[in-house]
């Protein structure tokens, strides 16, 4: 019988998760079904209980459920506990175990596909929302020289950074206060691109030869790409590689084996230019 999986979110129509996971399952010889479920925040608790009762093996979570689902899990793995967010649920007898593969996916894409090391680098992370929260600890584990997290206003970013101080050299800034500082790697974890916008960043923050990486992909990536190009970035990448890598980490949790990501990423690139 096929193992049952699903991705839950709102909106969910455009999720690439089924396509990616079906490709991985085929590679690994797993017989699966993979559904896409539109779930409103108020329905999350009942939906998770029902899907556990119905025998699902694993669930992927996307916006807006990543934070709320942590409190609904019977076990929480360190990456999800530290991030305060989960994108991956794995079946346990008593309920769901929450994990988080977003940060590991980002680090894998940076290092394996793009050959962008983080160790010893000055790294700037734009944004202080859920996406930033999910990747902070895995980035710090790579031992950057410094990780600055910046947002439009000081309050939310200072609160976020305070939670991660114990994990490495991280500090908070506003976008404006970045003036005069330079970074080897600039990561965009804001959702501004979804409104076709780019945060207003002080000029000159990208060091010569520096790289720019966007956690967004598709249309939402366009404003950051334009900004990165205007700053003469040596490398500009979207988040499609991270999407595939976080899914591969999830497949590893579900099946105990890691699929190959390069062919799946290449096939998505064929469909989604850049
Ligand atoms: P997510 O949960 O996906 O991270 P979010 O919480 O809606 O998404 O937003 C993430 C970040 O995008 C926030 O930090 C927000 O910036 P501020 O902290 O400065 O408010 C940022 N963001 C959203 N829209 C933006 C815009 N138009 N310009 C600049 N930053 C924006």
PDB file of C-alpha atoms and ligand atoms in Angstrom:
ATOM      1  CA  UNK A   1       0.000   0.000   0.000  1.00  0.00           C
ATOM      2  CA  UNK A   2       1.183   3.534  -0.778  1.00  0.00           C
ATOM      3  CA  UNK A   3       2.551   5.648   2.063  1.00  0.00           C
ATOM      4  CA  UNK A   4       0.434   8.784   2.416  1.00  0.00           C
ATOM      5  CA  UNK A   5       1.882  12.293   2.571  1.00  0.00           C
ATOM      6  CA  UNK A   6       0.505  15.808   2.121  1.00  0.00           C
ATOM      7  CA  UNK A   7       1.516  19.443   2.144  1.00  0.00           C
ATOM      8  CA  UNK A   8      -0.698  21.813   4.143  1.00  0.00           C
ATOM      9  CA  UNK A   9      -0.898  25.557   3.658  1.00  0.00           C
ATOM     10  CA  UNK A  10      -3.016  28.531   2.660  1.00  0.00           C
ATOM     11  CA  UNK A  11      -2.686  29.363  -0.177  1.00  0.00           C
ATOM     12  CA  UNK A  12      -1.433  26.020  -1.487  1.00  0.00           C
ATOM     13  CA  UNK A  13      -2.440  25.857  -5.160  1.00  0.00           C
ATOM     14  CA  UNK A  14       1.015  26.810  -6.493  1.00  0.00           C
ATOM     15  CA  UNK A  15       3.043  24.578  -4.171  1.00  0.00           C
ATOM     16  CA  UNK A  16       5.801  22.638  -5.963  1.00  0.00           C
ATOM     17  CA  UNK A  17       6.068  20.247  -3.019  1.00  0.00           C
ATOM     18  CA  UNK A  18       4.075  17.346  -4.595  1.00  0.00           C
ATOM     19  CA  UNK A  19       6.115  17.459  -7.796  1.00  0.00           C
ATOM     20  CA  UNK A  20       9.416  17.473  -5.881  1.00  0.00           C
ATOM     21  CA  UNK A  21       8.436  14.754  -3.406  1.00  0.00           C
ATOM     22  CA  UNK A  22       6.987  12.522  -6.121  1.00  0.00           C
ATOM     23  CA  UNK A  23      10.300  12.765  -8.005  1.00  0.00           C
ATOM     24  CA  UNK A  24      12.249  11.871  -4.846  1.00  0.00           C
ATOM     25  CA  UNK A  25       9.948   8.947  -4.028  1.00  0.00           C
ATOM     26  CA  UNK A  26      10.389   7.570  -7.529  1.00  0.00           C
ATOM     27  CA  UNK A  27      14.184   7.821  -7.204  1.00  0.00           C
ATOM     28  CA  UNK A  28      14.085   5.992  -3.874  1.00  0.00           C
ATOM     29  CA  UNK A  29      11.628   3.347  -5.053  1.00  0.00           C
ATOM     30  CA  UNK A  30       8.959   4.466  -2.588  1.00  0.00           C
ATOM     31  CA  UNK A  31       5.305   4.002  -3.484  1.00  0.00           C
ATOM     32  CA  UNK A  32       3.559   7.129  -2.174  1.00  0.00           C
ATOM     33  CA  UNK A  33       0.519   9.351  -2.523  1.00  0.00           C
ATOM     34  CA  UNK A  34       1.104  13.074  -1.990  1.00  0.00           C
ATOM     35  CA  UNK A  35      -1.768  15.509  -1.574  1.00  0.00           C
ATOM     36  CA  UNK A  36      -1.979  19.262  -1.545  1.00  0.00           C
ATOM     37  CA  UNK A  37      -4.403  20.511   1.117  1.00  0.00           C
ATOM     38  CA  UNK A  38      -5.702  24.027   1.612  1.00  0.00           C
ATOM     39  CA  UNK A  39      -6.014  24.424   5.389  1.00  0.00           C
ATOM     40  CA  UNK A  40      -7.076  27.627   7.180  1.00  0.00           C
ATOM     41  CA  UNK A  41      -5.301  28.432  10.476  1.00  0.00           C
ATOM     42  CA  UNK A  42      -8.437  27.625  12.508  1.00  0.00           C
ATOM     43  CA  UNK A  43      -8.598  24.137  10.962  1.00  0.00           C
ATOM     44  CA  UNK A  44      -4.991  23.135  11.583  1.00  0.00           C
ATOM     45  CA  UNK A  45      -5.424  21.345  14.902  1.00  0.00           C
ATOM     46  CA  UNK A  46      -8.348  19.175  13.772  1.00  0.00           C
ATOM     47  CA  UNK A  47      -6.760  18.496  10.395  1.00  0.00           C
ATOM     48  CA  UNK A  48      -3.518  17.252  11.976  1.00  0.00           C
ATOM     49  CA  UNK A  49      -5.450  14.976  14.344  1.00  0.00           C
ATOM     50  CA  UNK A  50      -7.568  13.603  11.512  1.00  0.00           C
ATOM     51  CA  UNK A  51      -4.573  12.947   9.260  1.00  0.00           C
ATOM     52  CA  UNK A  52      -2.787  11.132  12.063  1.00  0.00           C
ATOM     53  CA  UNK A  53      -5.870   8.988  12.664  1.00  0.00           C
ATOM     54  CA  UNK A  54      -6.081   8.262   8.927  1.00  0.00           C
ATOM     55  CA  UNK A  55      -2.523   6.937   8.903  1.00  0.00           C
ATOM     56  CA  UNK A  56      -0.477   9.580   7.062  1.00  0.00           C
ATOM     57  CA  UNK A  57       3.286   9.008   7.362  1.00  0.00           C
ATOM     58  CA  UNK A  58       4.472  12.593   7.029  1.00  0.00           C
ATOM     59  CA  UNK A  59       3.252  16.122   6.386  1.00  0.00           C
ATOM     60  CA  UNK A  60       4.975  19.163   4.953  1.00  0.00           C
ATOM     61  CA  UNK A  61       3.851  22.541   6.276  1.00  0.00           C
ATOM     62  CA  UNK A  62       4.019  25.898   4.648  1.00  0.00           C
ATOM     63  CA  UNK A  63       2.630  29.343   5.439  1.00  0.00           C
ATOM     64  CA  UNK A  64       0.813  30.176   7.640  1.00  0.00           C
ATOM     65  CA  UNK A  65       1.216  26.993   9.745  1.00  0.00           C
ATOM     66  CA  UNK A  66       4.924  26.750  10.527  1.00  0.00           C
ATOM     67  CA  UNK A  67       4.828  28.387  13.949  1.00  0.00           C
ATOM     68  CA  UNK A  68       1.413  27.172  15.159  1.00  0.00           C
ATOM     69  CA  UNK A  69       2.135  23.514  14.390  1.00  0.00           C
ATOM     70  CA  UNK A  70       5.032  23.352  16.878  1.00  0.00           C
ATOM     71  CA  UNK A  71       2.589  23.573  19.790  1.00  0.00           C
ATOM     72  CA  UNK A  72       0.426  20.815  18.264  1.00  0.00           C
ATOM     73  CA  UNK A  73       3.242  18.251  18.058  1.00  0.00           C
ATOM     74  CA  UNK A  74       3.847  15.491  20.636  1.00  0.00           C
ATOM     75  CA  UNK A  75       7.621  15.687  20.061  1.00  0.00           C
ATOM     76  CA  UNK A  76       9.727  18.593  18.847  1.00  0.00           C
ATOM     77  CA  UNK A  77      13.182  18.030  17.324  1.00  0.00           C
ATOM     78  CA  UNK A  78      15.934  20.566  18.122  1.00  0.00           C
ATOM     79  CA  UNK A  79      15.867  22.381  14.754  1.00  0.00           C
ATOM     80  CA  UNK A  80      12.132  23.087  15.157  1.00  0.00           C
ATOM     81  CA  UNK A  81      12.423  23.952  18.840  1.00  0.00           C
ATOM     82  CA  UNK A  82      15.265  26.410  18.282  1.00  0.00           C
ATOM     83  CA  UNK A  83      13.631  27.967  15.211  1.00  0.00           C
ATOM     84  CA  UNK A  84      10.225  28.063  16.915  1.00  0.00           C
ATOM     85  CA  UNK A  85       8.813  26.826  13.612  1.00  0.00           C
ATOM     86  CA  UNK A  86       8.293  23.522  11.791  1.00  0.00           C
ATOM     87  CA  UNK A  87       7.993  22.656   8.110  1.00  0.00           C
ATOM     88  CA  UNK A  88       8.125  18.875   8.517  1.00  0.00           C
ATOM     89  CA  UNK A  89       5.949  16.516  10.570  1.00  0.00           C
ATOM     90  CA  UNK A  90       6.843  12.858  10.978  1.00  0.00           C
ATOM     91  CA  UNK A  91       4.420  10.288  12.290  1.00  0.00           C
ATOM     92  CA  UNK A  92       4.877   8.897  15.803  1.00  0.00           C
ATOM     93  CA  UNK A  93       2.432   6.514  17.508  1.00  0.00           C
ATOM     94  CA  UNK A  94       1.036   9.204  19.804  1.00  0.00           C
ATOM     95  CA  UNK A  95       0.940  12.049  17.264  1.00  0.00           C
ATOM     96  CA  UNK A  96       3.289  14.179  15.159  1.00  0.00           C
ATOM     97  CA  UNK A  97       6.990  14.894  15.672  1.00  0.00           C
ATOM     98  CA  UNK A  98       7.852  18.419  14.478  1.00  0.00           C
ATOM     99  CA  UNK A  99      11.145  19.074  12.720  1.00  0.00           C
ATOM    100  CA  UNK A 100      12.545  21.861  10.585  1.00  0.00           C
ATOM    101  CA  UNK A 101      14.591  21.360   7.416  1.00  0.00           C
ATOM    102  CA  UNK A 102      14.503  24.927   6.033  1.00  0.00           C
ATOM    103  CA  UNK A 103      17.848  26.040   7.437  1.00  0.00           C
ATOM    104  CA  UNK A 104      19.621  22.824   6.488  1.00  0.00           C
ATOM    105  CA  UNK A 105      18.169  23.204   2.978  1.00  0.00           C
ATOM    106  CA  UNK A 106      19.494  26.737   2.657  1.00  0.00           C
ATOM    107  CA  UNK A 107      22.976  25.791   3.876  1.00  0.00           C
ATOM    108  CA  UNK A 108      23.097  22.801   1.509  1.00  0.00           C
ATOM    109  CA  UNK A 109      22.132  24.925  -1.476  1.00  0.00           C
ATOM    110  CA  UNK A 110      24.707  27.583  -0.601  1.00  0.00           C
ATOM    111  CA  UNK A 111      27.524  25.114  -0.069  1.00  0.00           C
ATOM    112  CA  UNK A 112      26.803  22.197  -2.412  1.00  0.00           C
ATOM    113  CA  UNK A 113      25.227  23.841  -5.461  1.00  0.00           C
ATOM    114  CA  UNK A 114      26.539  27.396  -5.326  1.00  0.00           C
ATOM    115  CA  UNK A 115      29.894  26.696  -3.629  1.00  0.00           C
ATOM    116  CA  UNK A 116      29.315  29.669  -1.339  1.00  0.00           C
ATOM    117  CA  UNK A 117      30.989  28.925   1.984  1.00  0.00           C
ATOM    118  CA  UNK A 118      29.708  30.779   5.037  1.00  0.00           C
ATOM    119  CA  UNK A 119      32.639  30.131   7.407  1.00  0.00           C
ATOM    120  CA  UNK A 120      34.563  33.320   8.172  1.00  0.00           C
ATOM    121  CA  UNK A 121      32.215  35.427   6.003  1.00  0.00           C
ATOM    122  CA  UNK A 122      30.383  38.625   6.876  1.00  0.00           C
ATOM    123  CA  UNK A 123      26.742  37.705   6.316  1.00  0.00           C
ATOM    124  CA  UNK A 124      23.691  39.980   6.163  1.00  0.00           C
ATOM    125  CA  UNK A 125      20.208  38.487   6.578  1.00  0.00           C
ATOM    126  CA  UNK A 126      17.385  40.806   5.518  1.00  0.00           C
ATOM    127  CA  UNK A 127      14.092  40.278   7.332  1.00  0.00           C
ATOM    128  CA  UNK A 128      12.978  39.310  10.808  1.00  0.00           C
ATOM    129  CA  UNK A 129       9.926  37.139  10.123  1.00  0.00           C
ATOM    130  CA  UNK A 130       9.323  33.407  10.053  1.00  0.00           C
ATOM    131  CA  UNK A 131      11.670  32.761   7.133  1.00  0.00           C
ATOM    132  CA  UNK A 132      14.598  34.456   8.901  1.00  0.00           C
ATOM    133  CA  UNK A 133      13.846  32.653  12.164  1.00  0.00           C
ATOM    134  CA  UNK A 134      14.007  29.267  10.436  1.00  0.00           C
ATOM    135  CA  UNK A 135      17.517  29.731   9.052  1.00  0.00           C
ATOM    136  CA  UNK A 136      19.346  31.636  11.819  1.00  0.00           C
ATOM    137  CA  UNK A 137      20.727  28.718  13.837  1.00  0.00           C
ATOM    138  CA  UNK A 138      21.897  26.639  10.833  1.00  0.00           C
ATOM    139  CA  UNK A 139      23.646  29.745   9.448  1.00  0.00           C
ATOM    140  CA  UNK A 140      25.382  30.397  12.778  1.00  0.00           C
ATOM    141  CA  UNK A 141      26.454  26.738  12.936  1.00  0.00           C
ATOM    142  CA  UNK A 142      28.509  27.413   9.778  1.00  0.00           C
ATOM    143  CA  UNK A 143      30.656  29.871  11.770  1.00  0.00           C
ATOM    144  CA  UNK A 144      30.340  33.154   9.875  1.00  0.00           C
ATOM    145  CA  UNK A 145      32.627  35.936  11.088  1.00  0.00           C
ATOM    146  CA  UNK A 146      29.483  37.927  11.763  1.00  0.00           C
ATOM    147  CA  UNK A 147      25.777  37.574  11.029  1.00  0.00           C
ATOM    148  CA  UNK A 148      23.777  40.804  10.980  1.00  0.00           C
ATOM    149  CA  UNK A 149      19.976  40.547  10.800  1.00  0.00           C
ATOM    150  CA  UNK A 150      18.237  43.667   9.615  1.00  0.00           C
ATOM    151  CA  UNK A 151      14.693  44.954   9.250  1.00  0.00           C
ATOM    152  CA  UNK A 152      12.893  48.259   8.747  1.00  0.00           C
ATOM    153  CA  UNK A 153      12.288  48.859  12.440  1.00  0.00           C
ATOM    154  CA  UNK A 154      14.493  47.888  15.406  1.00  0.00           C
ATOM    155  CA  UNK A 155      11.955  46.171  17.690  1.00  0.00           C
ATOM    156  CA  UNK A 156      11.135  42.871  16.047  1.00  0.00           C
ATOM    157  CA  UNK A 157      14.676  42.249  14.828  1.00  0.00           C
ATOM    158  CA  UNK A 158      16.183  42.935  18.263  1.00  0.00           C
ATOM    159  CA  UNK A 159      13.763  40.489  19.849  1.00  0.00           C
ATOM    160  CA  UNK A 160      14.555  37.842  17.258  1.00  0.00           C
ATOM    161  CA  UNK A 161      18.310  38.250  17.551  1.00  0.00           C
ATOM    162  CA  UNK A 162      18.170  38.086  21.373  1.00  0.00           C
ATOM    163  CA  UNK A 163      16.853  34.520  21.067  1.00  0.00           C
ATOM    164  CA  UNK A 164      19.888  33.416  19.033  1.00  0.00           C
ATOM    165  CA  UNK A 165      22.714  35.253  20.834  1.00  0.00           C
ATOM    166  CA  UNK A 166      23.878  32.048  22.502  1.00  0.00           C
ATOM    167  CA  UNK A 167      24.465  30.357  19.130  1.00  0.00           C
ATOM    168  CA  UNK A 168      27.066  32.686  17.604  1.00  0.00           C
ATOM    169  CA  UNK A 169      28.100  36.214  16.583  1.00  0.00           C
ATOM    170  CA  UNK A 170      24.713  37.630  15.607  1.00  0.00           C
ATOM    171  CA  UNK A 171      23.476  41.192  15.948  1.00  0.00           C
ATOM    172  CA  UNK A 172      20.474  43.271  14.944  1.00  0.00           C
ATOM    173  CA  UNK A 173      20.341  46.341  12.729  1.00  0.00           C
ATOM    174  CA  UNK A 174      17.889  48.434  10.803  1.00  0.00           C
ATOM    175  CA  UNK A 175      18.327  48.585   7.018  1.00  0.00           C
ATOM    176  CA  UNK A 176      19.302  52.250   7.253  1.00  0.00           C
ATOM    177  CA  UNK A 177      21.911  51.664   9.974  1.00  0.00           C
ATOM    178  CA  UNK A 178      23.779  49.249   7.673  1.00  0.00           C
ATOM    179  CA  UNK A 179      25.420  52.280   6.057  1.00  0.00           C
ATOM    180  CA  UNK A 180      29.201  51.958   6.173  1.00  0.00           C
ATOM    181  CA  UNK A 181      29.223  48.172   6.729  1.00  0.00           C
ATOM    182  CA  UNK A 182      30.080  45.577   4.095  1.00  0.00           C
ATOM    183  CA  UNK A 183      29.052  41.956   3.677  1.00  0.00           C
ATOM    184  CA  UNK A 184      30.334  39.049   1.599  1.00  0.00           C
ATOM    185  CA  UNK A 185      26.925  37.421   1.435  1.00  0.00           C
ATOM    186  CA  UNK A 186      23.496  39.100   1.519  1.00  0.00           C
ATOM    187  CA  UNK A 187      20.491  36.830   2.076  1.00  0.00           C
ATOM    188  CA  UNK A 188      16.955  38.059   1.494  1.00  0.00           C
ATOM    189  CA  UNK A 189      14.439  36.539   3.934  1.00  0.00           C
ATOM    190  CA  UNK A 190      11.860  39.314   3.618  1.00  0.00           C
ATOM    191  CA  UNK A 191       8.511  38.841   1.934  1.00  0.00           C
ATOM    192  CA  UNK A 192       8.817  42.245   0.211  1.00  0.00           C
ATOM    193  CA  UNK A 193       9.260  40.566  -3.202  1.00  0.00           C
ATOM    194  CA  UNK A 194       5.778  39.097  -2.902  1.00  0.00           C
ATOM    195  CA  UNK A 195       4.534  42.696  -3.145  1.00  0.00           C
ATOM    196  CA  UNK A 196       7.038  43.318  -5.941  1.00  0.00           C
ATOM    197  CA  UNK A 197       9.224  45.371  -3.595  1.00  0.00           C
ATOM    198  CA  UNK A 198      12.737  45.396  -2.237  1.00  0.00           C
ATOM    199  CA  UNK A 199      13.580  46.715   1.253  1.00  0.00           C
ATOM    200  CA  UNK A 200      15.445  50.009   1.115  1.00  0.00           C
ATOM    201  CA  UNK A 201      19.021  49.069   2.022  1.00  0.00           C
ATOM    202  CA  UNK A 202      21.858  51.554   2.564  1.00  0.00           C
ATOM    203  CA  UNK A 203      24.034  51.698  -0.561  1.00  0.00           C
ATOM    204  CA  UNK A 204      27.389  49.938  -0.630  1.00  0.00           C
ATOM    205  CA  UNK A 205      26.656  47.067   1.784  1.00  0.00           C
ATOM    206  CA  UNK A 206      27.695  44.385  -0.686  1.00  0.00           C
ATOM    207  CA  UNK A 207      31.476  43.889  -0.590  1.00  0.00           C
ATOM    208  CA  UNK A 208      33.241  43.716  -3.973  1.00  0.00           C
ATOM    209  CA  UNK A 209      32.902  40.147  -5.276  1.00  0.00           C
ATOM    210  CA  UNK A 210      30.047  39.512  -2.816  1.00  0.00           C
ATOM    211  CA  UNK A 211      27.109  37.162  -3.403  1.00  0.00           C
ATOM    212  CA  UNK A 212      23.344  37.637  -3.066  1.00  0.00           C
ATOM    213  CA  UNK A 213      20.860  34.883  -2.270  1.00  0.00           C
ATOM    214  CA  UNK A 214      17.078  35.177  -2.137  1.00  0.00           C
ATOM    215  CA  UNK A 215      14.940  32.774  -0.110  1.00  0.00           C
ATOM    216  CA  UNK A 216      12.157  33.651  -2.578  1.00  0.00           C
ATOM    217  CA  UNK A 217      11.867  32.272  -6.090  1.00  0.00           C
ATOM    218  CA  UNK A 218       9.749  32.911  -9.179  1.00  0.00           C
ATOM    219  CA  UNK A 219       8.166  36.346  -9.552  1.00  0.00           C
ATOM    220  CA  UNK A 220       8.863  37.257  -5.910  1.00  0.00           C
ATOM    221  CA  UNK A 221      12.597  37.011  -6.614  1.00  0.00           C
ATOM    222  CA  UNK A 222      12.647  39.724  -9.307  1.00  0.00           C
ATOM    223  CA  UNK A 223      13.087  42.866  -7.116  1.00  0.00           C
ATOM    224  CA  UNK A 224      15.974  41.386  -5.099  1.00  0.00           C
ATOM    225  CA  UNK A 225      17.659  40.159  -8.290  1.00  0.00           C
ATOM    226  CA  UNK A 226      17.420  43.639  -9.782  1.00  0.00           C
ATOM    227  CA  UNK A 227      18.911  45.159  -6.615  1.00  0.00           C
ATOM    228  CA  UNK A 228      21.732  42.572  -6.482  1.00  0.00           C
ATOM    229  CA  UNK A 229      22.607  43.245 -10.098  1.00  0.00           C
ATOM    230  CA  UNK A 230      22.618  47.000  -9.445  1.00  0.00           C
ATOM    231  CA  UNK A 231      25.183  46.318  -6.680  1.00  0.00           C
ATOM    232  CA  UNK A 232      27.408  44.312  -9.062  1.00  0.00           C
ATOM    233  CA  UNK A 233      26.938  41.049  -7.159  1.00  0.00           C
ATOM    234  CA  UNK A 234      29.300  38.312  -8.357  1.00  0.00           C
ATOM    235  CA  UNK A 235      26.578  35.700  -7.781  1.00  0.00           C
ATOM    236  CA  UNK A 236      22.798  36.155  -7.644  1.00  0.00           C
ATOM    237  CA  UNK A 237      20.672  33.130  -6.758  1.00  0.00           C
ATOM    238  CA  UNK A 238      16.992  32.522  -6.078  1.00  0.00           C
ATOM    239  CA  UNK A 239      15.590  30.115  -3.467  1.00  0.00           C
ATOM    240  CA  UNK A 240      14.569  27.279  -5.762  1.00  0.00           C
ATOM    241  CA  UNK A 241      17.638  25.291  -4.696  1.00  0.00           C
ATOM    242  CA  UNK A 242      16.704  25.776  -1.048  1.00  0.00           C
ATOM    243  CA  UNK A 243      13.167  24.582  -1.805  1.00  0.00           C
ATOM    244  CA  UNK A 244      14.507  21.362  -3.314  1.00  0.00           C
ATOM    245  CA  UNK A 245      17.128  20.846  -0.594  1.00  0.00           C
ATOM    246  CA  UNK A 246      14.711  21.331   2.311  1.00  0.00           C
ATOM    247  CA  UNK A 247      12.433  18.794   0.624  1.00  0.00           C
ATOM    248  CA  UNK A 248      15.336  16.344   0.317  1.00  0.00           C
ATOM    249  CA  UNK A 249      16.085  16.735   4.033  1.00  0.00           C
ATOM    250  CA  UNK A 250      12.411  16.002   4.657  1.00  0.00           C
ATOM    251  CA  UNK A 251      12.536  12.895   2.458  1.00  0.00           C
ATOM    252  CA  UNK A 252      15.482  11.738   4.552  1.00  0.00           C
ATOM    253  CA  UNK A 253      13.381  12.110   7.705  1.00  0.00           C
ATOM    254  CA  UNK A 254      10.481  10.228   6.141  1.00  0.00           C
ATOM    255  CA  UNK A 255      12.334   7.381   4.399  1.00  0.00           C
ATOM    256  CA  UNK A 256      15.710   7.338   6.151  1.00  0.00           C
ATOM    257  CA  UNK A 257      17.453   7.927   2.807  1.00  0.00           C
ATOM    258  CA  UNK A 258      18.421  11.116   1.027  1.00  0.00           C
ATOM    259  CA  UNK A 259      17.463  11.519  -2.633  1.00  0.00           C
ATOM    260  CA  UNK A 260      19.614  13.187  -5.283  1.00  0.00           C
ATOM    261  CA  UNK A 261      18.617  16.806  -5.677  1.00  0.00           C
ATOM    262  CA  UNK A 262      20.504  17.953  -8.788  1.00  0.00           C
ATOM    263  CA  UNK A 263      18.223  16.278 -11.385  1.00  0.00           C
ATOM    264  CA  UNK A 264      15.058  17.542  -9.647  1.00  0.00           C
ATOM    265  CA  UNK A 265      16.430  21.069  -9.412  1.00  0.00           C
ATOM    266  CA  UNK A 266      17.487  20.980 -13.072  1.00  0.00           C
ATOM    267  CA  UNK A 267      14.023  19.882 -14.130  1.00  0.00           C
ATOM    268  CA  UNK A 268      12.356  22.674 -12.079  1.00  0.00           C
ATOM    269  CA  UNK A 269      14.792  25.201 -13.541  1.00  0.00           C
ATOM    270  CA  UNK A 270      13.605  24.104 -16.962  1.00  0.00           C
ATOM    271  CA  UNK A 271      10.046  25.017 -15.963  1.00  0.00           C
ATOM    272  CA  UNK A 272      10.827  28.120 -13.875  1.00  0.00           C
ATOM    273  CA  UNK A 273      13.505  30.178 -15.575  1.00  0.00           C
ATOM    274  CA  UNK A 274      16.007  31.389 -12.908  1.00  0.00           C
TER     275      UNK A 274
HETATM  276  P1  LIG B   1       7.774  35.376   6.677  1.00  0.00           P
HETATM  277  O1  LIG B   1       6.970  34.834   7.814  1.00  0.00           O
HETATM  278  O2  LIG B   1       7.673  34.610   5.397  1.00  0.00           O
HETATM  279  O3  LIG B   1       9.195  35.638   7.036  1.00  0.00           O
HETATM  280  P2  LIG B   1       6.706  38.054   7.098  1.00  0.00           P
HETATM  281  O4  LIG B   1       6.825  37.821   8.551  1.00  0.00           O
HETATM  282  O5  LIG B   1       5.448  38.535   6.522  1.00  0.00           O
HETATM  283  O6  LIG B   1       7.099  36.757   6.256  1.00  0.00           O
HETATM  284  O7  LIG B   1       7.816  39.090   6.642  1.00  0.00           O
HETATM  285  C1  LIG B   1       9.177  38.822   6.749  1.00  0.00           C
HETATM  286  C2  LIG B   1       9.944  40.087   6.692  1.00  0.00           C
HETATM  287  O8  LIG B   1       9.660  40.754   5.474  1.00  0.00           O
HETATM  288  C3  LIG B   1       9.631  41.028   7.800  1.00  0.00           C
HETATM  289  O9  LIG B   1      10.811  41.143   8.574  1.00  0.00           O
HETATM  290  C4  LIG B   1       9.302  42.338   7.109  1.00  0.00           C
HETATM  291  O10 LIG B   1      10.091  43.397   7.469  1.00  0.00           O
HETATM  292  P3  LIG B   1      10.071  44.330   8.772  1.00  0.00           P
HETATM  293  O11 LIG B   1      10.640  43.455   9.857  1.00  0.00           O
HETATM  294  O12 LIG B   1      10.991  45.394   8.359  1.00  0.00           O
HETATM  295  O13 LIG B   1       8.650  44.719   8.972  1.00  0.00           O
HETATM  296  C5  LIG B   1       9.737  42.120   5.695  1.00  0.00           C
HETATM  297  N1  LIG B   1       8.907  42.855   4.743  1.00  0.00           N
HETATM  298  C6  LIG B   1       7.670  42.558   4.339  1.00  0.00           C
HETATM  299  N2  LIG B   1       7.245  43.464   3.434  1.00  0.00           N
HETATM  300  C7  LIG B   1       8.239  44.366   3.277  1.00  0.00           C
HETATM  301  C8  LIG B   1       8.432  45.536   2.470  1.00  0.00           C
HETATM  302  N3  LIG B   1       7.469  45.969   1.633  1.00  0.00           N
HETATM  303  N4  LIG B   1       9.604  46.196   2.562  1.00  0.00           N
HETATM  304  C9  LIG B   1      10.569  45.753   3.380  1.00  0.00           C
HETATM  305  N5  LIG B   1      10.461  44.675   4.165  1.00  0.00           N
HETATM  306  C10 LIG B   1       9.316  43.974   4.108  1.00  0.00           C
END
